[in-house]
Each structure stands twice: as C-alpha cells, then as structure tokens.
C-alpha cells in the first residue's frame, strides 16, 4: 500500500499566513467523534492529499451544523448554531464547502441561505465524480474486481437533493459488480436514523427500519454495502451485526472505496 503523508491544514493557520484555501472541508460531528466514521474522514483526507487539493479544516473552531437541533424541534438552538457558523465562515471568506455528511450538505445548501450564508456546498460524492470527469482522479485498480457492491441512497442526498448519479458513477468506476436494491433512488427506504430519529427510542412496530433496509441489501447477494452518510453507516453496520453478517459483508463509505482503489 502507498503510504500518503497526511498533514491536515487548519484554516486559522493558513489565514494567519495570508493564504486562502479553495475549499473548506467540514468534518461534522460523526467524522470527528464516531470511531467508525473517523476512518471515512481519514480516507477522504488521503484522497484529497493524493489529488493535491488546496483545502483546510476548521479544527477546534468547528461546531455542529444545527441539523439535528432543527429536526428535533429546537429552532432557537438551530439558529444560534447556524448564525455562529455563518459568521465564522464569512470571517474566513469561505466560498466552497465540502462535506461527507448529507445532513450537513442539506442544511448548508438549503437552510443556511435564509440566514445570510453565501457559499457553495459540495457533497464528497459530487466532488469525487467531478474529479473523475476532469480526468484528475483515475480509478483503474482491480481491488474490487471479484466483489459485488450494492448502494444505499441516503435520504438527504437522494430524495432531498436529487443526487443519485454521483455515487453510482464512483461505484461503477471501481470495476466491481454493481447491483441495485429493489428499492433504490427516489424509492429507496430510509435507514431509520435521519431527522433526529437516531437519538430517540424506537416506536411500537413489528420491525426496526434499519433491519428492513439491511434485508433489502442482503437480498442482492452483495458482499459490500456502500453508503455515503454517517447515519446510514451506523444503521447498516448495526443491521449487518444483527443479522450476523458483519464478518462476510462489509459496509464502506464511497470515500473508503476510492481510497482503497488508489491503494492509499
């Protein structure tokens, strides 16, 4: 494996030197604190380094996007967090934000402008697809040649923002056998965690949503379930454990698939 030396630039340090990076990488709560999703952050950072992208992170200055606060009904907390983030980003003259989290993507793109935000928001799947189309990112590895991959559409990337092609373009380019679940794209089933649901107790019913969705994935016969959202990763991983399939079937984020294809 190629060892890529990764030094993550911090916005405050660059700004102090009079430098302005092209992109701000918004890590998000899961990318910073969830042990599994930290690996996704690391994988994406390796890809950015490999591509020579001029980016920076906020580091300890980064706070919550406020998405969960608003979904859970705490509008005041959402607006406090949003206004604080907008002021911070305006101070650093940020024009483009990349994030791996569709919930952050949706909030920044569709809700922050109401409060005065003026920056472009890019989900990491869109960024990777763009780099592939520019010919900068080439995935010619046969790491996944014998693998069958299915993809779970995150609600806040798919139905909420209409992005279905970018993730599929990435998966198709890594030379795996790609198979769709019976419920996909605008008809995909939610993983059960969005809208603040991940942080509340289950309601009465016969089956958890994440188990139903995991069964959709298992029906395809895939040995890799690709996701593009931290919530989806938690739920699908839990579903595979519940079904005792977590040893034979793996759940990887798109960033991890790309990093593995590049042997990073």
PDB file of C-alpha atoms in Angstrom:
ATOM      1  CA  UNK A   1       0.000   0.000   0.000  1.00  0.00           C
ATOM      2  CA  UNK A   2       1.177   3.504  -0.831  1.00  0.00           C
ATOM      3  CA  UNK A   3       1.760   5.495   2.326  1.00  0.00           C
ATOM      4  CA  UNK A   4       0.482   9.028   1.884  1.00  0.00           C
ATOM      5  CA  UNK A   5       1.828  11.518   4.390  1.00  0.00           C
ATOM      6  CA  UNK A   6      -1.210  13.457   5.509  1.00  0.00           C
ATOM      7  CA  UNK A   7      -0.925  16.808   7.206  1.00  0.00           C
ATOM      8  CA  UNK A   8      -4.362  18.352   7.578  1.00  0.00           C
ATOM      9  CA  UNK A   9      -4.185  22.138   7.167  1.00  0.00           C
ATOM     10  CA  UNK A  10      -6.162  24.254   9.651  1.00  0.00           C
ATOM     11  CA  UNK A  11      -7.972  27.326   8.360  1.00  0.00           C
ATOM     12  CA  UNK A  12      -6.799  29.679  11.150  1.00  0.00           C
ATOM     13  CA  UNK A  13      -3.139  28.799  10.487  1.00  0.00           C
ATOM     14  CA  UNK A  14      -3.428  29.394   6.735  1.00  0.00           C
ATOM     15  CA  UNK A  15      -5.421  32.596   7.178  1.00  0.00           C
ATOM     16  CA  UNK A  16      -2.791  33.956   9.574  1.00  0.00           C
ATOM     17  CA  UNK A  17      -0.231  33.497   6.776  1.00  0.00           C
ATOM     18  CA  UNK A  18      -2.468  35.298   4.307  1.00  0.00           C
ATOM     19  CA  UNK A  19      -3.418  32.078   2.481  1.00  0.00           C
ATOM     20  CA  UNK A  20      -6.954  31.213   1.402  1.00  0.00           C
ATOM     21  CA  UNK A  21      -7.635  27.573   0.505  1.00  0.00           C
ATOM     22  CA  UNK A  22     -10.003  26.702  -2.340  1.00  0.00           C
ATOM     23  CA  UNK A  23     -12.188  24.516  -0.121  1.00  0.00           C
ATOM     24  CA  UNK A  24     -13.240  24.220   3.498  1.00  0.00           C
ATOM     25  CA  UNK A  25     -13.659  20.564   4.496  1.00  0.00           C
ATOM     26  CA  UNK A  26     -16.468  20.378   7.060  1.00  0.00           C
ATOM     27  CA  UNK A  27     -15.760  17.273   9.149  1.00  0.00           C
ATOM     28  CA  UNK A  28     -19.072  17.087  11.024  1.00  0.00           C
ATOM     29  CA  UNK A  29     -19.846  15.555  14.401  1.00  0.00           C
ATOM     30  CA  UNK A  30     -19.707  11.936  13.200  1.00  0.00           C
ATOM     31  CA  UNK A  31     -16.461  12.469  11.311  1.00  0.00           C
ATOM     32  CA  UNK A  32     -14.889  13.910  14.434  1.00  0.00           C
ATOM     33  CA  UNK A  33     -16.293  11.707  17.198  1.00  0.00           C
ATOM     34  CA  UNK A  34     -17.643   8.400  15.837  1.00  0.00           C
ATOM     35  CA  UNK A  35     -14.837   5.807  15.786  1.00  0.00           C
ATOM     36  CA  UNK A  36     -16.109   4.101  12.637  1.00  0.00           C
ATOM     37  CA  UNK A  37     -16.772   7.303  10.718  1.00  0.00           C
ATOM     38  CA  UNK A  38     -13.385   8.770  11.646  1.00  0.00           C
ATOM     39  CA  UNK A  39     -11.994   6.193   9.199  1.00  0.00           C
ATOM     40  CA  UNK A  40     -14.135   7.733   6.452  1.00  0.00           C
ATOM     41  CA  UNK A  41     -12.762  11.187   7.259  1.00  0.00           C
ATOM     42  CA  UNK A  42      -9.224   9.781   7.152  1.00  0.00           C
ATOM     43  CA  UNK A  43      -9.882   8.052   3.831  1.00  0.00           C
ATOM     44  CA  UNK A  44     -11.292  11.207   2.232  1.00  0.00           C
ATOM     45  CA  UNK A  45      -8.414  13.325   3.538  1.00  0.00           C
ATOM     46  CA  UNK A  46      -5.965  10.825   1.998  1.00  0.00           C
ATOM     47  CA  UNK A  47      -7.764  11.180  -1.346  1.00  0.00           C
ATOM     48  CA  UNK A  48      -7.659  14.991  -1.109  1.00  0.00           C
ATOM     49  CA  UNK A  49      -3.926  14.825  -0.339  1.00  0.00           C
ATOM     50  CA  UNK A  50      -3.368  12.384  -3.226  1.00  0.00           C
ATOM     51  CA  UNK A  51      -5.151  14.786  -5.590  1.00  0.00           C
ATOM     52  CA  UNK A  52      -3.233  17.791  -4.283  1.00  0.00           C
ATOM     53  CA  UNK A  53      -6.411  19.663  -3.382  1.00  0.00           C
ATOM     54  CA  UNK A  54      -5.961  23.034  -1.660  1.00  0.00           C
ATOM     55  CA  UNK A  55      -8.252  22.695   1.360  1.00  0.00           C
ATOM     56  CA  UNK A  56      -8.387  23.315   5.108  1.00  0.00           C
ATOM     57  CA  UNK A  57     -10.476  22.317   8.127  1.00  0.00           C
ATOM     58  CA  UNK A  58     -11.707  24.482  10.998  1.00  0.00           C
ATOM     59  CA  UNK A  59     -10.307  22.162  13.676  1.00  0.00           C
ATOM     60  CA  UNK A  60     -11.488  23.117  17.161  1.00  0.00           C
ATOM     61  CA  UNK A  61     -13.428  26.064  15.725  1.00  0.00           C
ATOM     62  CA  UNK A  62     -15.906  23.701  14.045  1.00  0.00           C
ATOM     63  CA  UNK A  63     -19.265  23.309  15.769  1.00  0.00           C
ATOM     64  CA  UNK A  64     -22.464  21.400  14.962  1.00  0.00           C
ATOM     65  CA  UNK A  65     -24.307  22.397  11.793  1.00  0.00           C
ATOM     66  CA  UNK A  66     -27.533  22.545  13.821  1.00  0.00           C
ATOM     67  CA  UNK A  67     -29.289  19.980  11.630  1.00  0.00           C
ATOM     68  CA  UNK A  68     -30.272  17.657  14.480  1.00  0.00           C
ATOM     69  CA  UNK A  69     -31.431  20.558  16.658  1.00  0.00           C
ATOM     70  CA  UNK A  70     -33.850  21.722  13.956  1.00  0.00           C
ATOM     71  CA  UNK A  71     -35.139  18.209  13.143  1.00  0.00           C
ATOM     72  CA  UNK A  72     -35.743  17.611  16.844  1.00  0.00           C
ATOM     73  CA  UNK A  73     -37.711  20.845  17.091  1.00  0.00           C
ATOM     74  CA  UNK A  74     -35.246  23.171  18.824  1.00  0.00           C
ATOM     75  CA  UNK A  75     -35.401  26.038  16.338  1.00  0.00           C
ATOM     76  CA  UNK A  76     -33.684  28.526  18.635  1.00  0.00           C
ATOM     77  CA  UNK A  77     -30.632  26.280  19.073  1.00  0.00           C
ATOM     78  CA  UNK A  78     -30.502  25.675  15.302  1.00  0.00           C
ATOM     79  CA  UNK A  79     -30.486  29.387  14.519  1.00  0.00           C
ATOM     80  CA  UNK A  80     -27.848  30.091  17.181  1.00  0.00           C
ATOM     81  CA  UNK A  81     -25.570  27.398  15.742  1.00  0.00           C
ATOM     82  CA  UNK A  82     -26.238  28.406  12.143  1.00  0.00           C
ATOM     83  CA  UNK A  83     -25.578  32.119  12.694  1.00  0.00           C
ATOM     84  CA  UNK A  84     -22.373  31.353  14.587  1.00  0.00           C
ATOM     85  CA  UNK A  85     -21.153  29.072  11.760  1.00  0.00           C
ATOM     86  CA  UNK A  86     -22.099  31.579   9.056  1.00  0.00           C
ATOM     87  CA  UNK A  87     -20.223  34.365  10.829  1.00  0.00           C
ATOM     88  CA  UNK A  88     -17.151  32.132  11.193  1.00  0.00           C
ATOM     89  CA  UNK A  89     -17.169  31.105   7.522  1.00  0.00           C
ATOM     90  CA  UNK A  90     -17.699  34.679   6.362  1.00  0.00           C
ATOM     91  CA  UNK A  91     -14.735  35.734   8.512  1.00  0.00           C
ATOM     92  CA  UNK A  92     -12.553  33.231   6.655  1.00  0.00           C
ATOM     93  CA  UNK A  93     -14.060  34.283   3.307  1.00  0.00           C
ATOM     94  CA  UNK A  94     -15.084  30.691   2.551  1.00  0.00           C
ATOM     95  CA  UNK A  95     -16.558  30.208  -0.931  1.00  0.00           C
ATOM     96  CA  UNK A  96     -16.750  26.400  -1.206  1.00  0.00           C
ATOM     97  CA  UNK A  97     -17.523  23.795   1.457  1.00  0.00           C
ATOM     98  CA  UNK A  98     -17.075  20.023   1.021  1.00  0.00           C
ATOM     99  CA  UNK A  99     -18.732  17.615   3.442  1.00  0.00           C
ATOM    100  CA  UNK A 100     -19.188  13.836   3.664  1.00  0.00           C
ATOM    101  CA  UNK A 101     -22.464  14.261   5.586  1.00  0.00           C
ATOM    102  CA  UNK A 102     -25.692  14.684   3.536  1.00  0.00           C
ATOM    103  CA  UNK A 103     -27.401  16.230   6.570  1.00  0.00           C
ATOM    104  CA  UNK A 104     -24.777  18.983   6.759  1.00  0.00           C
ATOM    105  CA  UNK A 105     -24.950  19.292   2.956  1.00  0.00           C
ATOM    106  CA  UNK A 106     -28.723  19.736   3.010  1.00  0.00           C
ATOM    107  CA  UNK A 107     -28.702  22.209   5.905  1.00  0.00           C
ATOM    108  CA  UNK A 108     -25.880  24.343   4.483  1.00  0.00           C
ATOM    109  CA  UNK A 109     -27.280  24.273   0.945  1.00  0.00           C
ATOM    110  CA  UNK A 110     -30.997  24.748   1.568  1.00  0.00           C
ATOM    111  CA  UNK A 111     -31.404  26.296   5.015  1.00  0.00           C
ATOM    112  CA  UNK A 112     -28.357  28.475   5.761  1.00  0.00           C
ATOM    113  CA  UNK A 113     -29.030  30.895   2.839  1.00  0.00           C
ATOM    114  CA  UNK A 114     -32.198  32.044   4.676  1.00  0.00           C
ATOM    115  CA  UNK A 115     -29.885  33.262   7.443  1.00  0.00           C
ATOM    116  CA  UNK A 116     -27.397  35.025   5.175  1.00  0.00           C
ATOM    117  CA  UNK A 117     -24.991  32.277   4.070  1.00  0.00           C
ATOM    118  CA  UNK A 118     -23.418  32.642   0.644  1.00  0.00           C
ATOM    119  CA  UNK A 119     -21.149  29.718  -0.199  1.00  0.00           C
ATOM    120  CA  UNK A 120     -21.244  26.705  -2.487  1.00  0.00           C
ATOM    121  CA  UNK A 121     -21.812  23.315  -0.812  1.00  0.00           C
ATOM    122  CA  UNK A 122     -20.481  20.090  -2.328  1.00  0.00           C
ATOM    123  CA  UNK A 123     -21.094  16.551  -1.099  1.00  0.00           C
ATOM    124  CA  UNK A 124     -17.979  14.379  -1.278  1.00  0.00           C
ATOM    125  CA  UNK A 125     -19.611  12.065  -3.831  1.00  0.00           C
ATOM    126  CA  UNK A 126     -20.153  15.058  -6.149  1.00  0.00           C
ATOM    127  CA  UNK A 127     -16.587  16.234  -5.618  1.00  0.00           C
ATOM    128  CA  UNK A 128     -15.140  12.796  -6.429  1.00  0.00           C
ATOM    129  CA  UNK A 129     -17.322  12.439  -9.512  1.00  0.00           C
ATOM    130  CA  UNK A 130     -16.231  15.893 -10.716  1.00  0.00           C
ATOM    131  CA  UNK A 131     -12.552  14.976 -10.308  1.00  0.00           C
ATOM    132  CA  UNK A 132     -13.130  11.746 -12.237  1.00  0.00           C
ATOM    133  CA  UNK A 133     -14.785  13.632 -15.094  1.00  0.00           C
ATOM    134  CA  UNK A 134     -11.891  16.106 -15.175  1.00  0.00           C
ATOM    135  CA  UNK A 135      -9.516  13.144 -15.538  1.00  0.00           C
ATOM    136  CA  UNK A 136      -7.691  14.062 -12.336  1.00  0.00           C
ATOM    137  CA  UNK A 137      -8.990  11.068 -10.378  1.00  0.00           C
ATOM    138  CA  UNK A 138      -8.347   7.769 -12.148  1.00  0.00           C
ATOM    139  CA  UNK A 139      -9.570   4.529 -10.611  1.00  0.00           C
ATOM    140  CA  UNK A 140      -8.072   1.655 -12.539  1.00  0.00           C
ATOM    141  CA  UNK A 141      -7.360  -0.732  -9.682  1.00  0.00           C
ATOM    142  CA  UNK A 142      -8.802  -4.257  -9.653  1.00  0.00           C
ATOM    143  CA  UNK A 143      -9.145  -4.343  -5.836  1.00  0.00           C
ATOM    144  CA  UNK A 144     -12.909  -4.873  -6.143  1.00  0.00           C
ATOM    145  CA  UNK A 145     -12.901  -6.981  -9.307  1.00  0.00           C
ATOM    146  CA  UNK A 146     -14.345 -10.062  -7.601  1.00  0.00           C
ATOM    147  CA  UNK A 147     -16.712  -8.089  -5.362  1.00  0.00           C
ATOM    148  CA  UNK A 148     -20.417  -7.417  -5.680  1.00  0.00           C
ATOM    149  CA  UNK A 149     -21.457  -3.986  -4.375  1.00  0.00           C
ATOM    150  CA  UNK A 150     -24.888  -2.538  -3.669  1.00  0.00           C
ATOM    151  CA  UNK A 151     -25.551   1.097  -2.757  1.00  0.00           C
ATOM    152  CA  UNK A 152     -27.915   2.560  -0.190  1.00  0.00           C
ATOM    153  CA  UNK A 153     -29.254   6.030  -1.072  1.00  0.00           C
ATOM    154  CA  UNK A 154     -29.155   8.475   1.866  1.00  0.00           C
ATOM    155  CA  UNK A 155     -32.474  10.366   2.116  1.00  0.00           C
ATOM    156  CA  UNK A 156     -30.850  13.777   2.442  1.00  0.00           C
ATOM    157  CA  UNK A 157     -28.630  13.247  -0.589  1.00  0.00           C
ATOM    158  CA  UNK A 158     -31.181  11.461  -2.773  1.00  0.00           C
ATOM    159  CA  UNK A 159     -34.782  12.457  -2.224  1.00  0.00           C
ATOM    160  CA  UNK A 160     -33.992  15.773  -0.526  1.00  0.00           C
ATOM    161  CA  UNK A 161     -31.428  16.945  -3.088  1.00  0.00           C
ATOM    162  CA  UNK A 162     -31.846  14.725  -6.146  1.00  0.00           C
ATOM    163  CA  UNK A 163     -28.274  13.394  -6.184  1.00  0.00           C
ATOM    164  CA  UNK A 164     -28.379   9.812  -7.444  1.00  0.00           C
ATOM    165  CA  UNK A 165     -25.788   9.728 -10.232  1.00  0.00           C
ATOM    166  CA  UNK A 166     -22.556  10.749  -8.463  1.00  0.00           C
ATOM    167  CA  UNK A 167     -22.364   7.791  -6.019  1.00  0.00           C
ATOM    168  CA  UNK A 168     -23.245   5.305  -8.758  1.00  0.00           C
ATOM    169  CA  UNK A 169     -20.678   6.790 -11.122  1.00  0.00           C
ATOM    170  CA  UNK A 170     -17.994   6.242  -8.456  1.00  0.00           C
ATOM    171  CA  UNK A 171     -19.019   2.632  -7.765  1.00  0.00           C
ATOM    172  CA  UNK A 172     -19.205   1.786 -11.473  1.00  0.00           C
ATOM    173  CA  UNK A 173     -15.685   3.131 -11.970  1.00  0.00           C
ATOM    174  CA  UNK A 174     -14.031   0.823  -9.414  1.00  0.00           C
ATOM    175  CA  UNK A 175     -14.630  -2.236 -11.592  1.00  0.00           C
ATOM    176  CA  UNK A 176     -16.931  -4.089  -9.227  1.00  0.00           C
ATOM    177  CA  UNK A 177     -20.158  -5.930  -9.960  1.00  0.00           C
ATOM    178  CA  UNK A 178     -22.727  -3.240  -9.075  1.00  0.00           C
ATOM    179  CA  UNK A 179     -26.250  -4.391  -8.250  1.00  0.00           C
ATOM    180  CA  UNK A 180     -29.205  -2.215  -7.215  1.00  0.00           C
ATOM    181  CA  UNK A 181     -31.518  -2.986  -4.311  1.00  0.00           C
ATOM    182  CA  UNK A 182     -35.171  -3.456  -5.280  1.00  0.00           C
ATOM    183  CA  UNK A 183     -35.938  -0.132  -3.569  1.00  0.00           C
ATOM    184  CA  UNK A 184     -33.490   2.446  -4.906  1.00  0.00           C
ATOM    185  CA  UNK A 185     -33.095   6.097  -5.885  1.00  0.00           C
ATOM    186  CA  UNK A 186     -36.315   8.036  -5.133  1.00  0.00           C
ATOM    187  CA  UNK A 187     -37.965   4.817  -3.923  1.00  0.00           C
ATOM    188  CA  UNK A 188     -35.122   3.893  -1.561  1.00  0.00           C
ATOM    189  CA  UNK A 189     -36.009   3.053   2.024  1.00  0.00           C
ATOM    190  CA  UNK A 190     -34.667   5.316   4.776  1.00  0.00           C
ATOM    191  CA  UNK A 191     -32.029   3.754   7.054  1.00  0.00           C
ATOM    192  CA  UNK A 192     -34.115   4.879  10.040  1.00  0.00           C
ATOM    193  CA  UNK A 193     -31.703   7.386  11.592  1.00  0.00           C
ATOM    194  CA  UNK A 194     -32.351  10.722   9.883  1.00  0.00           C
ATOM    195  CA  UNK A 195     -34.452  13.584  11.174  1.00  0.00           C
ATOM    196  CA  UNK A 196     -33.163  13.093  14.701  1.00  0.00           C
ATOM    197  CA  UNK A 197     -34.560   9.541  14.846  1.00  0.00           C
ATOM    198  CA  UNK A 198     -31.158   8.100  15.706  1.00  0.00           C
ATOM    199  CA  UNK A 199     -31.269   9.776  19.101  1.00  0.00           C
ATOM    200  CA  UNK A 200     -34.704   8.632  20.258  1.00  0.00           C
ATOM    201  CA  UNK A 201     -36.185   5.350  21.361  1.00  0.00           C
ATOM    202  CA  UNK A 202     -37.886   3.114  18.813  1.00  0.00           C
ATOM    203  CA  UNK A 203     -41.658   3.407  18.486  1.00  0.00           C
ATOM    204  CA  UNK A 204     -44.086   0.499  18.534  1.00  0.00           C
ATOM    205  CA  UNK A 205     -43.961  -1.737  15.498  1.00  0.00           C
ATOM    206  CA  UNK A 206     -43.052  -5.180  14.217  1.00  0.00           C
ATOM    207  CA  UNK A 207     -39.589  -4.398  12.855  1.00  0.00           C
ATOM    208  CA  UNK A 208     -36.905  -1.709  13.014  1.00  0.00           C
ATOM    209  CA  UNK A 209     -36.460   0.283   9.785  1.00  0.00           C
ATOM    210  CA  UNK A 210     -32.710  -0.413   9.658  1.00  0.00           C
ATOM    211  CA  UNK A 211     -33.345  -4.182   9.765  1.00  0.00           C
ATOM    212  CA  UNK A 212     -35.811  -3.895   6.883  1.00  0.00           C
ATOM    213  CA  UNK A 213     -33.250  -1.929   4.887  1.00  0.00           C
ATOM    214  CA  UNK A 214     -30.454  -4.362   5.709  1.00  0.00           C
ATOM    215  CA  UNK A 215     -32.655  -7.168   4.389  1.00  0.00           C
ATOM    216  CA  UNK A 216     -33.020  -5.237   1.119  1.00  0.00           C
ATOM    217  CA  UNK A 217     -29.211  -5.159   0.892  1.00  0.00           C
ATOM    218  CA  UNK A 218     -28.822  -8.852   1.743  1.00  0.00           C
ATOM    219  CA  UNK A 219     -31.307  -9.826  -0.995  1.00  0.00           C
ATOM    220  CA  UNK A 220     -28.902  -8.514  -3.648  1.00  0.00           C
ATOM    221  CA  UNK A 221     -26.225 -11.048  -2.698  1.00  0.00           C
ATOM    222  CA  UNK A 222     -23.683  -8.223  -2.403  1.00  0.00           C
ATOM    223  CA  UNK A 223     -20.629  -8.621  -0.180  1.00  0.00           C
ATOM    224  CA  UNK A 224     -20.149  -4.845   0.152  1.00  0.00           C
ATOM    225  CA  UNK A 225     -22.852  -2.325   1.034  1.00  0.00           C
ATOM    226  CA  UNK A 226     -21.748   1.166   0.002  1.00  0.00           C
ATOM    227  CA  UNK A 227     -23.046   4.193   1.883  1.00  0.00           C
ATOM    228  CA  UNK A 228     -22.463   7.948   1.672  1.00  0.00           C
ATOM    229  CA  UNK A 229     -23.727   9.200   5.033  1.00  0.00           C
ATOM    230  CA  UNK A 230     -22.598   8.733   8.668  1.00  0.00           C
ATOM    231  CA  UNK A 231     -26.104   7.897   9.911  1.00  0.00           C
ATOM    232  CA  UNK A 232     -26.605   5.318   7.175  1.00  0.00           C
ATOM    233  CA  UNK A 233     -23.254   3.758   8.038  1.00  0.00           C
ATOM    234  CA  UNK A 234     -24.229   3.336  11.703  1.00  0.00           C
ATOM    235  CA  UNK A 235     -27.584   1.784  10.825  1.00  0.00           C
ATOM    236  CA  UNK A 236     -26.389  -0.542   8.056  1.00  0.00           C
ATOM    237  CA  UNK A 237     -23.424  -1.689  10.180  1.00  0.00           C
ATOM    238  CA  UNK A 238     -25.804  -2.409  13.070  1.00  0.00           C
ATOM    239  CA  UNK A 239     -28.143  -4.228  10.703  1.00  0.00           C
ATOM    240  CA  UNK A 240     -25.349  -6.468   9.430  1.00  0.00           C
ATOM    241  CA  UNK A 241     -24.361  -7.247  13.029  1.00  0.00           C
ATOM    242  CA  UNK A 242     -27.984  -8.017  13.913  1.00  0.00           C
ATOM    243  CA  UNK A 243     -28.134 -10.460  11.002  1.00  0.00           C
ATOM    244  CA  UNK A 244     -24.727 -11.960  11.945  1.00  0.00           C
ATOM    245  CA  UNK A 245     -23.388 -10.978   8.521  1.00  0.00           C
ATOM    246  CA  UNK A 246     -20.811  -8.382   9.566  1.00  0.00           C
ATOM    247  CA  UNK A 247     -17.863 -10.756   9.047  1.00  0.00           C
ATOM    248  CA  UNK A 248     -18.715 -11.700   5.458  1.00  0.00           C
ATOM    249  CA  UNK A 249     -20.406  -8.472   4.311  1.00  0.00           C
ATOM    250  CA  UNK A 250     -18.690  -5.106   4.756  1.00  0.00           C
ATOM    251  CA  UNK A 251     -20.092  -1.593   4.843  1.00  0.00           C
ATOM    252  CA  UNK A 252     -17.828   1.028   3.257  1.00  0.00           C
ATOM    253  CA  UNK A 253     -18.320   4.704   2.513  1.00  0.00           C
ATOM    254  CA  UNK A 254     -17.653   5.896  -1.042  1.00  0.00           C
ATOM    255  CA  UNK A 255     -14.530   7.717   0.182  1.00  0.00           C
ATOM    256  CA  UNK A 256     -13.160   4.441   1.544  1.00  0.00           C
ATOM    257  CA  UNK A 257     -13.860   2.626  -1.741  1.00  0.00           C
ATOM    258  CA  UNK A 258     -11.952   5.318  -3.646  1.00  0.00           C
ATOM    259  CA  UNK A 259      -9.043   5.305  -1.162  1.00  0.00           C
ATOM    260  CA  UNK A 260      -8.811   1.503  -1.348  1.00  0.00           C
ATOM    261  CA  UNK A 261      -8.907   1.626  -5.158  1.00  0.00           C
ATOM    262  CA  UNK A 262      -5.981   4.042  -5.074  1.00  0.00           C
ATOM    263  CA  UNK A 263      -4.147   1.817  -2.534  1.00  0.00           C
ATOM    264  CA  UNK A 264      -3.934   4.730  -0.099  1.00  0.00           C
TER     265      UNK A 264
END
